[in-house]
Amino acid sequence: MGKNKNVSSKESKKCERNCESQIDKKEKAIKIAMRAIDDVKLGKNEKINAIWLEISGCFGQVISLLDAEDPDVIYLLRKFVNMTFFGSISGDEGEVAYENILETLNTDYIFIVSGAVPLKDNGLYTTIATYKGQKITAMEAVQTIAKNAKHIISVGTCSCFGGPTAASPNLSDAVSVSQFLGRDDVIKIPGCPANPVWIMGTLGYIASYGAPQLDTEGRPTAYYGDLIHDNCPRRRFFDAGIFAKKFGEKECMFKLGCRGPRTYAYCPVSRWNGTDNWPIGDNTNCIGCAGSEFPDGTSPFVDYGGL
């Protein structure tokens, strides 16, 4: 453990500067979304039509979005996005709801997908509607809606990379949206769940400027440009070689299996619920949920082998 090792004042000042940069990054991300909303109010941009399709997943992305703050989801829907279909919060049901999708296809719209696409048995493992007596599978819906969408956004690791839905043994033969469509222009916002700041910020950027700058895996660099490790408040302990031996200790959790050094995401910057609510802040290690290898490639999530 190294009880005689202390974090130097120089390292502490480095951490303070890092924390200040985290605040700047978070404010910048929120400002992007708010600027887009203001542009709509001023008539610079029109409210964008959007379809949010929830397919095979845990619906954690929707819960995360509903917990958004400043701007919250109500403000987003009223002032910014014309969400013509969003299964979890739409008032319409049945064929009327599906007809809203069909009508939107004749407009300029953004297609947002959460969840992976099951392929087994011709997609019957996930159906999103019954229309005129026919079951509409997730496969059919994704293919139909994606065809003329101005932008396609995958939200959550299942939609982006397959995630837990496609984890071994993958009984439904689920795949990511980009793999199913065979396209490399899908904008990916991974996370289990994705942070609402990342979702709204990306939508805001698209509304104001078009497609954001993406990394090699299709993720916006504004929210996935740094390793979690680089912005972690416990990084100073890692640099000093001081590691926690059990959960609940304040030192770096790298030797407990933390995946922060290999996972790109702004979890330490944006966090959740306007608090310190994120894995490290809650005294548990990063499990790499925003990465393309999650969960099979990051298991086991806790590893005492490094001690």
PDB file of C-alpha atoms in Angstrom:
ATOM      1  CA  MET A   1       0.000   0.000   0.000  1.00  0.00           C
ATOM      2  CA  GLY A   2       2.899   2.333   0.735  1.00  0.00           C
ATOM      3  CA  LYS A   3       1.811   4.057   3.951  1.00  0.00           C
ATOM      4  CA  ASN A   4       4.881   6.292   3.924  1.00  0.00           C
ATOM      5  CA  LYS A   5       4.104   7.627   0.482  1.00  0.00           C
ATOM      6  CA  ASN A   6       2.308  10.961   0.367  1.00  0.00           C
ATOM      7  CA  VAL A   7       0.853  12.824  -2.546  1.00  0.00           C
ATOM      8  CA  SER A   8       3.036  15.893  -3.017  1.00  0.00           C
ATOM      9  CA  SER A   9       1.712  19.452  -3.001  1.00  0.00           C
ATOM     10  CA  LYS A  10       2.769  19.673  -6.647  1.00  0.00           C
ATOM     11  CA  GLU A  11       0.554  16.695  -7.493  1.00  0.00           C
ATOM     12  CA  SER A  12      -2.304  18.161  -5.439  1.00  0.00           C
ATOM     13  CA  LYS A  13      -2.114  21.410  -7.402  1.00  0.00           C
ATOM     14  CA  LYS A  14      -2.117  19.368 -10.607  1.00  0.00           C
ATOM     15  CA  CYS A  15      -5.341  17.711  -9.448  1.00  0.00           C
ATOM     16  CA  GLU A  16      -6.899  21.086  -8.625  1.00  0.00           C
ATOM     17  CA  ARG A  17      -6.125  22.339 -12.138  1.00  0.00           C
ATOM     18  CA  ASN A  18      -7.574  19.133 -13.556  1.00  0.00           C
ATOM     19  CA  CYS A  19     -10.772  19.570 -11.525  1.00  0.00           C
ATOM     20  CA  GLU A  20     -11.107  23.113 -12.837  1.00  0.00           C
ATOM     21  CA  SER A  21     -10.769  21.834 -16.397  1.00  0.00           C
ATOM     22  CA  GLN A  22     -13.513  19.282 -15.683  1.00  0.00           C
ATOM     23  CA  ILE A  23     -15.894  22.090 -14.716  1.00  0.00           C
ATOM     24  CA  ASP A  24     -15.026  23.968 -17.913  1.00  0.00           C
ATOM     25  CA  LYS A  25     -15.690  20.867 -20.023  1.00  0.00           C
ATOM     26  CA  LYS A  26     -19.048  20.219 -18.372  1.00  0.00           C
ATOM     27  CA  GLU A  27     -20.179  23.818 -18.829  1.00  0.00           C
ATOM     28  CA  LYS A  28     -19.117  23.715 -22.480  1.00  0.00           C
ATOM     29  CA  ALA A  29     -21.132  20.535 -23.074  1.00  0.00           C
ATOM     30  CA  ILE A  30     -24.263  22.015 -21.491  1.00  0.00           C
ATOM     31  CA  LYS A  31     -23.838  25.297 -23.375  1.00  0.00           C
ATOM     32  CA  ILE A  32     -23.890  23.456 -26.706  1.00  0.00           C
ATOM     33  CA  ALA A  33     -27.369  22.090 -25.961  1.00  0.00           C
ATOM     34  CA  MET A  34     -28.641  25.404 -24.558  1.00  0.00           C
ATOM     35  CA  ARG A  35     -27.293  27.360 -27.549  1.00  0.00           C
ATOM     36  CA  ALA A  36     -29.171  25.080 -29.922  1.00  0.00           C
ATOM     37  CA  ILE A  37     -32.380  25.554 -27.924  1.00  0.00           C
ATOM     38  CA  ASP A  38     -31.896  29.338 -27.968  1.00  0.00           C
ATOM     39  CA  ASP A  39     -31.353  29.238 -31.745  1.00  0.00           C
ATOM     40  CA  VAL A  40     -34.721  27.513 -32.126  1.00  0.00           C
ATOM     41  CA  LYS A  41     -36.410  30.138 -29.941  1.00  0.00           C
ATOM     42  CA  LEU A  42     -34.814  32.954 -31.981  1.00  0.00           C
ATOM     43  CA  GLY A  43     -35.887  31.368 -35.241  1.00  0.00           C
ATOM     44  CA  LYS A  44     -32.326  30.596 -36.385  1.00  0.00           C
ATOM     45  CA  ASN A  45     -33.071  26.886 -36.471  1.00  0.00           C
ATOM     46  CA  GLU A  46     -36.331  25.010 -36.737  1.00  0.00           C
ATOM     47  CA  LYS A  47     -37.330  22.356 -34.222  1.00  0.00           C
ATOM     48  CA  ILE A  48     -35.996  19.125 -35.584  1.00  0.00           C
ATOM     49  CA  ASN A  49     -38.222  16.102 -36.065  1.00  0.00           C
ATOM     50  CA  ALA A  50     -36.892  13.020 -34.340  1.00  0.00           C
ATOM     51  CA  ILE A  51     -37.883   9.385 -33.943  1.00  0.00           C
ATOM     52  CA  TRP A  52     -36.566   7.569 -30.872  1.00  0.00           C
ATOM     53  CA  LEU A  53     -36.891   3.822 -31.311  1.00  0.00           C
ATOM     54  CA  GLU A  54     -36.346   1.570 -28.300  1.00  0.00           C
ATOM     55  CA  ILE A  55     -35.508  -1.979 -29.291  1.00  0.00           C
ATOM     56  CA  SER A  56     -33.641  -4.799 -27.530  1.00  0.00           C
ATOM     57  CA  GLY A  57     -32.110  -3.390 -24.355  1.00  0.00           C
ATOM     58  CA  CYS A  58     -32.771  -2.459 -20.748  1.00  0.00           C
ATOM     59  CA  PHE A  59     -34.254   1.028 -21.416  1.00  0.00           C
ATOM     60  CA  GLY A  60     -31.593   2.551 -19.178  1.00  0.00           C
ATOM     61  CA  GLN A  61     -30.978   5.238 -21.806  1.00  0.00           C
ATOM     62  CA  VAL A  62     -34.525   6.517 -21.429  1.00  0.00           C
ATOM     63  CA  ILE A  63     -34.264   6.581 -17.637  1.00  0.00           C
ATOM     64  CA  SER A  64     -30.973   8.464 -17.891  1.00  0.00           C
ATOM     65  CA  LEU A  65     -32.521  11.017 -20.250  1.00  0.00           C
ATOM     66  CA  LEU A  66     -35.532  11.495 -17.975  1.00  0.00           C
ATOM     67  CA  ASP A  67     -33.116  12.341 -15.145  1.00  0.00           C
ATOM     68  CA  ALA A  68     -31.512  15.140 -17.173  1.00  0.00           C
ATOM     69  CA  GLU A  69     -31.069  18.527 -15.544  1.00  0.00           C
ATOM     70  CA  ASP A  70     -30.541  21.994 -17.037  1.00  0.00           C
ATOM     71  CA  PRO A  71     -31.854  21.439 -19.635  1.00  0.00           C
ATOM     72  CA  ASP A  72     -34.303  18.794 -18.522  1.00  0.00           C
ATOM     73  CA  VAL A  73     -36.152  16.466 -20.851  1.00  0.00           C
ATOM     74  CA  ILE A  74     -39.425  18.432 -20.710  1.00  0.00           C
ATOM     75  CA  TYR A  75     -37.658  21.584 -21.848  1.00  0.00           C
ATOM     76  CA  LEU A  76     -35.885  19.597 -24.542  1.00  0.00           C
ATOM     77  CA  LEU A  77     -39.119  18.173 -25.937  1.00  0.00           C
ATOM     78  CA  ARG A  78     -41.093  21.422 -25.735  1.00  0.00           C
ATOM     79  CA  LYS A  79     -38.501  23.850 -27.016  1.00  0.00           C
ATOM     80  CA  PHE A  80     -36.013  21.916 -29.085  1.00  0.00           C
ATOM     81  CA  VAL A  81     -36.994  18.541 -30.540  1.00  0.00           C
ATOM     82  CA  ASN A  82     -40.271  17.516 -32.127  1.00  0.00           C
ATOM     83  CA  MET A  83     -40.224  13.892 -30.976  1.00  0.00           C
ATOM     84  CA  THR A  84     -42.832  12.367 -33.267  1.00  0.00           C
ATOM     85  CA  PHE A  85     -42.314   8.891 -31.799  1.00  0.00           C
ATOM     86  CA  PHE A  86     -40.787   7.908 -28.458  1.00  0.00           C
ATOM     87  CA  GLY A  87     -42.347   4.694 -27.174  1.00  0.00           C
ATOM     88  CA  SER A  88     -41.777   5.212 -23.444  1.00  0.00           C
ATOM     89  CA  ILE A  89     -43.251   8.705 -23.244  1.00  0.00           C
ATOM     90  CA  SER A  90     -45.508   9.045 -26.297  1.00  0.00           C
ATOM     91  CA  GLY A  91     -49.180   9.603 -25.640  1.00  0.00           C
ATOM     92  CA  ASP A  92     -50.264   7.726 -28.755  1.00  0.00           C
ATOM     93  CA  GLU A  93     -50.484   3.941 -28.825  1.00  0.00           C
ATOM     94  CA  GLY A  94     -50.930   1.089 -31.291  1.00  0.00           C
ATOM     95  CA  GLU A  95     -51.360   1.783 -34.976  1.00  0.00           C
ATOM     96  CA  VAL A  96     -51.715   5.529 -34.399  1.00  0.00           C
ATOM     97  CA  ALA A  97     -48.246   5.629 -32.862  1.00  0.00           C
ATOM     98  CA  TYR A  98     -46.725   3.679 -35.742  1.00  0.00           C
ATOM     99  CA  GLU A  99     -48.451   5.956 -38.242  1.00  0.00           C
ATOM    100  CA  ASN A 100     -46.611   8.855 -36.601  1.00  0.00           C
ATOM    101  CA  ILE A 101     -43.388   7.136 -37.661  1.00  0.00           C
ATOM    102  CA  LEU A 102     -44.620   6.653 -41.228  1.00  0.00           C
ATOM    103  CA  GLU A 103     -45.665  10.311 -41.508  1.00  0.00           C
ATOM    104  CA  THR A 104     -42.289  11.491 -40.198  1.00  0.00           C
ATOM    105  CA  LEU A 105     -40.498   9.581 -42.969  1.00  0.00           C
ATOM    106  CA  ASN A 106     -41.688  12.263 -45.409  1.00  0.00           C
ATOM    107  CA  THR A 107     -39.878  15.037 -43.502  1.00  0.00           C
ATOM    108  CA  ASP A 108     -36.340  15.922 -42.462  1.00  0.00           C
ATOM    109  CA  TYR A 109     -35.719  13.936 -39.306  1.00  0.00           C
ATOM    110  CA  ILE A 110     -33.133  12.457 -36.985  1.00  0.00           C
ATOM    111  CA  PHE A 111     -33.308   8.772 -36.121  1.00  0.00           C
ATOM    112  CA  ILE A 112     -32.294   7.848 -32.565  1.00  0.00           C
ATOM    113  CA  VAL A 113     -31.997   4.194 -31.570  1.00  0.00           C
ATOM    114  CA  SER A 114     -31.442   2.650 -28.155  1.00  0.00           C
ATOM    115  CA  GLY A 115     -30.924  -1.100 -27.951  1.00  0.00           C
ATOM    116  CA  ALA A 116     -29.397  -3.706 -30.245  1.00  0.00           C
ATOM    117  CA  VAL A 117     -31.013  -5.357 -33.276  1.00  0.00           C
ATOM    118  CA  PRO A 118     -31.905  -9.075 -32.847  1.00  0.00           C
ATOM    119  CA  LEU A 119     -31.507 -11.042 -36.079  1.00  0.00           C
ATOM    120  CA  LYS A 120     -32.570 -14.549 -35.054  1.00  0.00           C
ATOM    121  CA  ASP A 121     -35.786 -15.971 -36.529  1.00  0.00           C
ATOM    122  CA  ASN A 122     -35.952 -13.057 -38.938  1.00  0.00           C
ATOM    123  CA  GLY A 123     -36.039 -10.542 -36.102  1.00  0.00           C
ATOM    124  CA  LEU A 124     -39.065 -11.898 -34.238  1.00  0.00           C
ATOM    125  CA  TYR A 125     -37.240 -11.651 -30.896  1.00  0.00           C
ATOM    126  CA  THR A 126     -38.149  -7.940 -30.836  1.00  0.00           C
ATOM    127  CA  THR A 127     -41.260  -6.426 -32.389  1.00  0.00           C
ATOM    128  CA  ILE A 128     -42.069  -2.740 -31.987  1.00  0.00           C
ATOM    129  CA  ALA A 129     -45.614  -2.646 -33.369  1.00  0.00           C
ATOM    130  CA  THR A 130     -48.460  -4.526 -34.987  1.00  0.00           C
ATOM    131  CA  TYR A 131     -49.678  -2.607 -38.017  1.00  0.00           C
ATOM    132  CA  LYS A 132     -52.620  -3.728 -40.148  1.00  0.00           C
ATOM    133  CA  GLY A 133     -52.309  -7.213 -38.731  1.00  0.00           C
ATOM    134  CA  GLN A 134     -48.576  -7.532 -39.405  1.00  0.00           C
ATOM    135  CA  LYS A 135     -45.864  -7.627 -36.735  1.00  0.00           C
ATOM    136  CA  ILE A 136     -43.215  -4.964 -37.292  1.00  0.00           C
ATOM    137  CA  THR A 137     -39.849  -6.249 -36.115  1.00  0.00           C
ATOM    138  CA  ALA A 138     -36.991  -4.090 -34.883  1.00  0.00           C
ATOM    139  CA  MET A 139     -35.070  -5.218 -37.981  1.00  0.00           C
ATOM    140  CA  GLU A 140     -37.749  -3.934 -40.322  1.00  0.00           C
ATOM    141  CA  ALA A 141     -38.318  -0.712 -38.403  1.00  0.00           C
ATOM    142  CA  VAL A 142     -34.623   0.197 -38.196  1.00  0.00           C
ATOM    143  CA  GLN A 143     -34.109  -0.467 -41.894  1.00  0.00           C
ATOM    144  CA  THR A 144     -37.189   1.538 -42.872  1.00  0.00           C
ATOM    145  CA  ILE A 145     -36.526   4.551 -40.652  1.00  0.00           C
ATOM    146  CA  ALA A 146     -32.770   4.723 -41.279  1.00  0.00           C
ATOM    147  CA  LYS A 147     -33.145   4.895 -45.050  1.00  0.00           C
ATOM    148  CA  ASN A 148     -33.954   8.617 -45.317  1.00  0.00           C
ATOM    149  CA  ALA A 149     -32.834   9.870 -41.903  1.00  0.00           C
ATOM    150  CA  LYS A 150     -30.717  13.015 -41.933  1.00  0.00           C
ATOM    151  CA  HIS A 151     -28.642  11.599 -39.082  1.00  0.00           C
ATOM    152  CA  ILE A 152     -28.678   8.267 -37.251  1.00  0.00           C
ATOM    153  CA  ILE A 153     -27.724   8.303 -33.582  1.00  0.00           C
ATOM    154  CA  SER A 154     -27.107   5.169 -31.538  1.00  0.00           C
ATOM    155  CA  VAL A 155     -27.620   5.831 -27.828  1.00  0.00           C
ATOM    156  CA  GLY A 156     -26.224   3.349 -25.331  1.00  0.00           C
ATOM    157  CA  THR A 157     -23.643   0.599 -25.668  1.00  0.00           C
ATOM    158  CA  CYS A 158     -26.134  -2.007 -26.931  1.00  0.00           C
ATOM    159  CA  SER A 159     -27.095   0.194 -29.858  1.00  0.00           C
ATOM    160  CA  CYS A 160     -23.496   1.275 -30.499  1.00  0.00           C
ATOM    161  CA  PHE A 161     -21.594  -1.982 -30.119  1.00  0.00           C
ATOM    162  CA  GLY A 162     -24.038  -4.768 -29.202  1.00  0.00           C
ATOM    163  CA  GLY A 163     -23.330  -4.417 -25.488  1.00  0.00           C
ATOM    164  CA  PRO A 164     -25.052  -6.617 -22.897  1.00  0.00           C
ATOM    165  CA  THR A 165     -27.811  -7.540 -25.368  1.00  0.00           C
ATOM    166  CA  ALA A 166     -25.239  -9.158 -27.659  1.00  0.00           C
ATOM    167  CA  ALA A 167     -23.155 -10.631 -24.829  1.00  0.00           C
ATOM    168  CA  SER A 168     -22.372 -14.343 -24.838  1.00  0.00           C
ATOM    169  CA  PRO A 169     -24.239 -16.574 -25.552  1.00  0.00           C
ATOM    170  CA  ASN A 170     -26.264 -13.985 -27.522  1.00  0.00           C
ATOM    171  CA  LEU A 171     -29.332 -16.161 -27.968  1.00  0.00           C
ATOM    172  CA  SER A 172     -31.120 -13.612 -30.152  1.00  0.00           C
ATOM    173  CA  ASP A 173     -28.125 -13.008 -32.475  1.00  0.00           C
ATOM    174  CA  ALA A 174     -28.238  -9.312 -31.610  1.00  0.00           C
ATOM    175  CA  VAL A 175     -25.912  -6.833 -33.336  1.00  0.00           C
ATOM    176  CA  SER A 176     -25.262  -3.104 -33.176  1.00  0.00           C
ATOM    177  CA  VAL A 177     -27.242  -0.699 -35.335  1.00  0.00           C
ATOM    178  CA  SER A 178     -24.224   0.212 -37.489  1.00  0.00           C
ATOM    179  CA  GLN A 179     -23.370  -3.458 -38.042  1.00  0.00           C
ATOM    180  CA  PHE A 180     -26.944  -4.260 -39.003  1.00  0.00           C
ATOM    181  CA  LEU A 181     -27.174  -1.349 -41.432  1.00  0.00           C
ATOM    182  CA  GLY A 182     -23.638  -1.828 -42.758  1.00  0.00           C
ATOM    183  CA  ARG A 183     -22.967   1.897 -42.352  1.00  0.00           C
ATOM    184  CA  ASP A 184     -20.051   3.803 -40.889  1.00  0.00           C
ATOM    185  CA  ASP A 185     -21.824   7.164 -40.526  1.00  0.00           C
ATOM    186  CA  VAL A 186     -23.871   6.247 -37.439  1.00  0.00           C
ATOM    187  CA  ILE A 187     -23.158   8.672 -34.579  1.00  0.00           C
ATOM    188  CA  LYS A 188     -22.512   6.620 -31.453  1.00  0.00           C
ATOM    189  CA  ILE A 189     -23.167   7.752 -27.878  1.00  0.00           C
ATOM    190  CA  PRO A 190     -22.221   4.672 -25.835  1.00  0.00           C
ATOM    191  CA  GLY A 191     -22.574   4.155 -22.103  1.00  0.00           C
ATOM    192  CA  CYS A 192     -24.596   1.878 -19.893  1.00  0.00           C
ATOM    193  CA  PRO A 193     -26.365   4.218 -19.627  1.00  0.00           C
ATOM    194  CA  ALA A 194     -25.202   7.189 -21.685  1.00  0.00           C
ATOM    195  CA  ASN A 195     -25.112  10.473 -19.808  1.00  0.00           C
ATOM    196  CA  PRO A 196     -27.980  12.853 -20.714  1.00  0.00           C
ATOM    197  CA  VAL A 197     -25.472  15.682 -21.204  1.00  0.00           C
ATOM    198  CA  TRP A 198     -23.822  13.667 -23.978  1.00  0.00           C
ATOM    199  CA  ILE A 199     -27.185  12.937 -25.607  1.00  0.00           C
ATOM    200  CA  MET A 200     -28.510  16.495 -25.468  1.00  0.00           C
ATOM    201  CA  GLY A 201     -25.165  18.026 -26.341  1.00  0.00           C
ATOM    202  CA  THR A 202     -24.895  15.874 -29.458  1.00  0.00           C
ATOM    203  CA  LEU A 203     -28.458  16.687 -30.512  1.00  0.00           C
ATOM    204  CA  GLY A 204     -27.735  20.362 -29.879  1.00  0.00           C
ATOM    205  CA  TYR A 205     -24.600  20.303 -31.984  1.00  0.00           C
ATOM    206  CA  ILE A 206     -26.374  18.557 -34.848  1.00  0.00           C
ATOM    207  CA  ALA A 207     -29.186  21.117 -34.776  1.00  0.00           C
ATOM    208  CA  SER A 208     -26.787  24.065 -34.899  1.00  0.00           C
ATOM    209  CA  TYR A 209     -23.826  22.819 -36.908  1.00  0.00           C
ATOM    210  CA  GLY A 210     -24.538  19.394 -38.400  1.00  0.00           C
ATOM    211  CA  ALA A 211     -22.644  16.190 -37.692  1.00  0.00           C
ATOM    212  CA  PRO A 212     -20.084  16.527 -34.877  1.00  0.00           C
ATOM    213  CA  GLN A 213     -16.438  15.518 -35.079  1.00  0.00           C
ATOM    214  CA  LEU A 214     -16.192  11.782 -34.432  1.00  0.00           C
ATOM    215  CA  ASP A 215     -13.392   9.462 -33.394  1.00  0.00           C
ATOM    216  CA  THR A 216     -12.458   6.279 -35.247  1.00  0.00           C
ATOM    217  CA  GLU A 217     -15.342   4.393 -33.597  1.00  0.00           C
ATOM    218  CA  GLY A 218     -17.962   6.996 -34.498  1.00  0.00           C
ATOM    219  CA  ARG A 219     -18.195   8.713 -31.099  1.00  0.00           C
ATOM    220  CA  PRO A 220     -18.328  12.523 -30.661  1.00  0.00           C
ATOM    221  CA  THR A 221     -14.873  13.640 -29.553  1.00  0.00           C
ATOM    222  CA  ALA A 222     -16.536  16.308 -27.400  1.00  0.00           C
ATOM    223  CA  TYR A 223     -17.626  13.568 -24.981  1.00  0.00           C
ATOM    224  CA  TYR A 224     -15.319  10.661 -25.770  1.00  0.00           C
ATOM    225  CA  GLY A 225     -12.053  12.437 -26.504  1.00  0.00           C
ATOM    226  CA  ASP A 226     -10.292  11.582 -23.237  1.00  0.00           C
ATOM    227  CA  LEU A 227      -9.737   8.452 -21.214  1.00  0.00           C
ATOM    228  CA  ILE A 228     -11.664   8.311 -17.952  1.00  0.00           C
ATOM    229  CA  HIS A 229      -8.232   7.791 -16.406  1.00  0.00           C
ATOM    230  CA  ASP A 230      -7.066  11.221 -17.620  1.00  0.00           C
ATOM    231  CA  ASN A 231      -9.837  13.102 -15.800  1.00  0.00           C
ATOM    232  CA  CYS A 232     -10.194  10.837 -12.765  1.00  0.00           C
ATOM    233  CA  PRO A 233      -9.865  12.644  -9.409  1.00  0.00           C
ATOM    234  CA  ARG A 234      -7.871   9.631  -8.168  1.00  0.00           C
ATOM    235  CA  ARG A 235      -5.310   9.908 -10.965  1.00  0.00           C
ATOM    236  CA  ARG A 236      -2.787  11.509  -8.601  1.00  0.00           C
ATOM    237  CA  PHE A 237      -2.742   8.300  -6.561  1.00  0.00           C
ATOM    238  CA  PHE A 238      -2.053   6.261  -9.698  1.00  0.00           C
ATOM    239  CA  ASP A 239       0.836   8.547 -10.632  1.00  0.00           C
ATOM    240  CA  ALA A 240       2.238   8.179  -7.112  1.00  0.00           C
ATOM    241  CA  GLY A 241       1.863   4.385  -7.188  1.00  0.00           C
ATOM    242  CA  ILE A 242      -0.672   4.331  -4.352  1.00  0.00           C
ATOM    243  CA  PHE A 243      -3.477   1.799  -4.863  1.00  0.00           C
ATOM    244  CA  ALA A 244      -6.571   0.773  -2.917  1.00  0.00           C
ATOM    245  CA  LYS A 245      -6.611  -2.785  -1.578  1.00  0.00           C
ATOM    246  CA  LYS A 246     -10.369  -2.909  -1.083  1.00  0.00           C
ATOM    247  CA  PHE A 247     -13.435  -0.923  -2.035  1.00  0.00           C
ATOM    248  CA  GLY A 248     -14.156   2.067   0.163  1.00  0.00           C
ATOM    249  CA  GLU A 249     -10.550   3.231   0.283  1.00  0.00           C
ATOM    250  CA  LYS A 250      -9.775   6.605  -1.280  1.00  0.00           C
ATOM    251  CA  GLU A 251      -6.818   5.555  -3.416  1.00  0.00           C
ATOM    252  CA  CYS A 252      -6.674   4.502  -7.090  1.00  0.00           C
ATOM    253  CA  MET A 253      -8.705   1.357  -7.846  1.00  0.00           C
ATOM    254  CA  PHE A 254      -6.596   0.227 -10.811  1.00  0.00           C
ATOM    255  CA  LYS A 255      -5.477  -2.938  -9.020  1.00  0.00           C
ATOM    256  CA  LEU A 256      -9.103  -3.764  -8.186  1.00  0.00           C
ATOM    257  CA  GLY A 257      -9.867  -4.009 -11.899  1.00  0.00           C
ATOM    258  CA  CYS A 258     -10.742  -0.411 -12.814  1.00  0.00           C
ATOM    259  CA  ARG A 259     -11.116  -0.032 -16.598  1.00  0.00           C
ATOM    260  CA  GLY A 260     -10.683   3.756 -16.572  1.00  0.00           C
ATOM    261  CA  PRO A 261      -7.230   3.567 -18.207  1.00  0.00           C
ATOM    262  CA  ARG A 262      -8.721   1.934 -21.325  1.00  0.00           C
ATOM    263  CA  THR A 263     -12.184   3.539 -21.546  1.00  0.00           C
ATOM    264  CA  TYR A 264     -12.923   6.784 -23.380  1.00  0.00           C
ATOM    265  CA  ALA A 265     -15.793   8.786 -21.860  1.00  0.00           C
ATOM    266  CA  TYR A 266     -16.452  11.984 -19.895  1.00  0.00           C
ATOM    267  CA  CYS A 267     -18.001  10.269 -16.869  1.00  0.00           C
ATOM    268  CA  PRO A 268     -15.708  12.118 -14.410  1.00  0.00           C
ATOM    269  CA  VAL A 269     -16.594  15.405 -16.102  1.00  0.00           C
ATOM    270  CA  SER A 270     -20.376  15.322 -16.522  1.00  0.00           C
ATOM    271  CA  ARG A 271     -21.327  12.748 -13.860  1.00  0.00           C
ATOM    272  CA  TRP A 272     -25.032  12.076 -13.147  1.00  0.00           C
ATOM    273  CA  ASN A 273     -27.978  13.747 -11.393  1.00  0.00           C
ATOM    274  CA  GLY A 274     -26.081  16.974 -10.767  1.00  0.00           C
ATOM    275  CA  THR A 275     -24.031  15.295  -8.036  1.00  0.00           C
ATOM    276  CA  ASP A 276     -20.869  13.237  -7.576  1.00  0.00           C
ATOM    277  CA  ASN A 277     -22.871  10.253  -8.815  1.00  0.00           C
ATOM    278  CA  TRP A 278     -20.604   8.176 -11.045  1.00  0.00           C
ATOM    279  CA  PRO A 279     -18.769   4.887 -10.382  1.00  0.00           C
ATOM    280  CA  ILE A 280     -15.550   6.269  -8.881  1.00  0.00           C
ATOM    281  CA  GLY A 281     -17.500   8.870  -6.917  1.00  0.00           C
ATOM    282  CA  ASP A 282     -19.568   6.034  -5.480  1.00  0.00           C
ATOM    283  CA  ASN A 283     -16.444   4.052  -4.508  1.00  0.00           C
ATOM    284  CA  THR A 284     -16.661   1.394  -7.181  1.00  0.00           C
ATOM    285  CA  ASN A 285     -14.411   0.838 -10.165  1.00  0.00           C
ATOM    286  CA  CYS A 286     -15.080   1.693 -13.790  1.00  0.00           C
ATOM    287  CA  ILE A 287     -16.219  -1.434 -15.660  1.00  0.00           C
ATOM    288  CA  GLY A 288     -15.648   0.019 -19.132  1.00  0.00           C
ATOM    289  CA  CYS A 289     -19.342   0.193 -20.020  1.00  0.00           C
ATOM    290  CA  ALA A 290     -18.809   2.849 -22.710  1.00  0.00           C
ATOM    291  CA  GLY A 291     -16.283   0.726 -24.582  1.00  0.00           C
ATOM    292  CA  SER A 292     -16.808  -1.486 -27.607  1.00  0.00           C
ATOM    293  CA  GLU A 293     -15.646  -4.608 -25.705  1.00  0.00           C
ATOM    294  CA  PHE A 294     -18.211  -4.321 -22.903  1.00  0.00           C
ATOM    295  CA  PRO A 295     -19.270  -6.568 -21.261  1.00  0.00           C
ATOM    296  CA  ASP A 296     -17.526  -9.749 -22.445  1.00  0.00           C
ATOM    297  CA  GLY A 297     -14.172  -8.090 -23.032  1.00  0.00           C
ATOM    298  CA  THR A 298     -14.103  -6.253 -19.700  1.00  0.00           C
ATOM    299  CA  SER A 299     -15.188  -9.157 -17.475  1.00  0.00           C
ATOM    300  CA  PRO A 300     -14.651  -9.913 -14.666  1.00  0.00           C
ATOM    301  CA  PHE A 301     -15.567  -6.413 -13.523  1.00  0.00           C
ATOM    302  CA  VAL A 302     -13.686  -6.798 -10.235  1.00  0.00           C
ATOM    303  CA  ASP A 303     -10.189  -8.250 -10.243  1.00  0.00           C
ATOM    304  CA  TYR A 304      -8.074  -8.701  -7.131  1.00  0.00           C
ATOM    305  CA  GLY A 305      -5.278 -10.302  -9.157  1.00  0.00           C
ATOM    306  CA  GLY A 306      -3.341  -7.055  -9.352  1.00  0.00           C
ATOM    307  CA  LEU A 307      -2.740  -6.951  -5.584  1.00  0.00           C
TER     308      LEU A 307
END
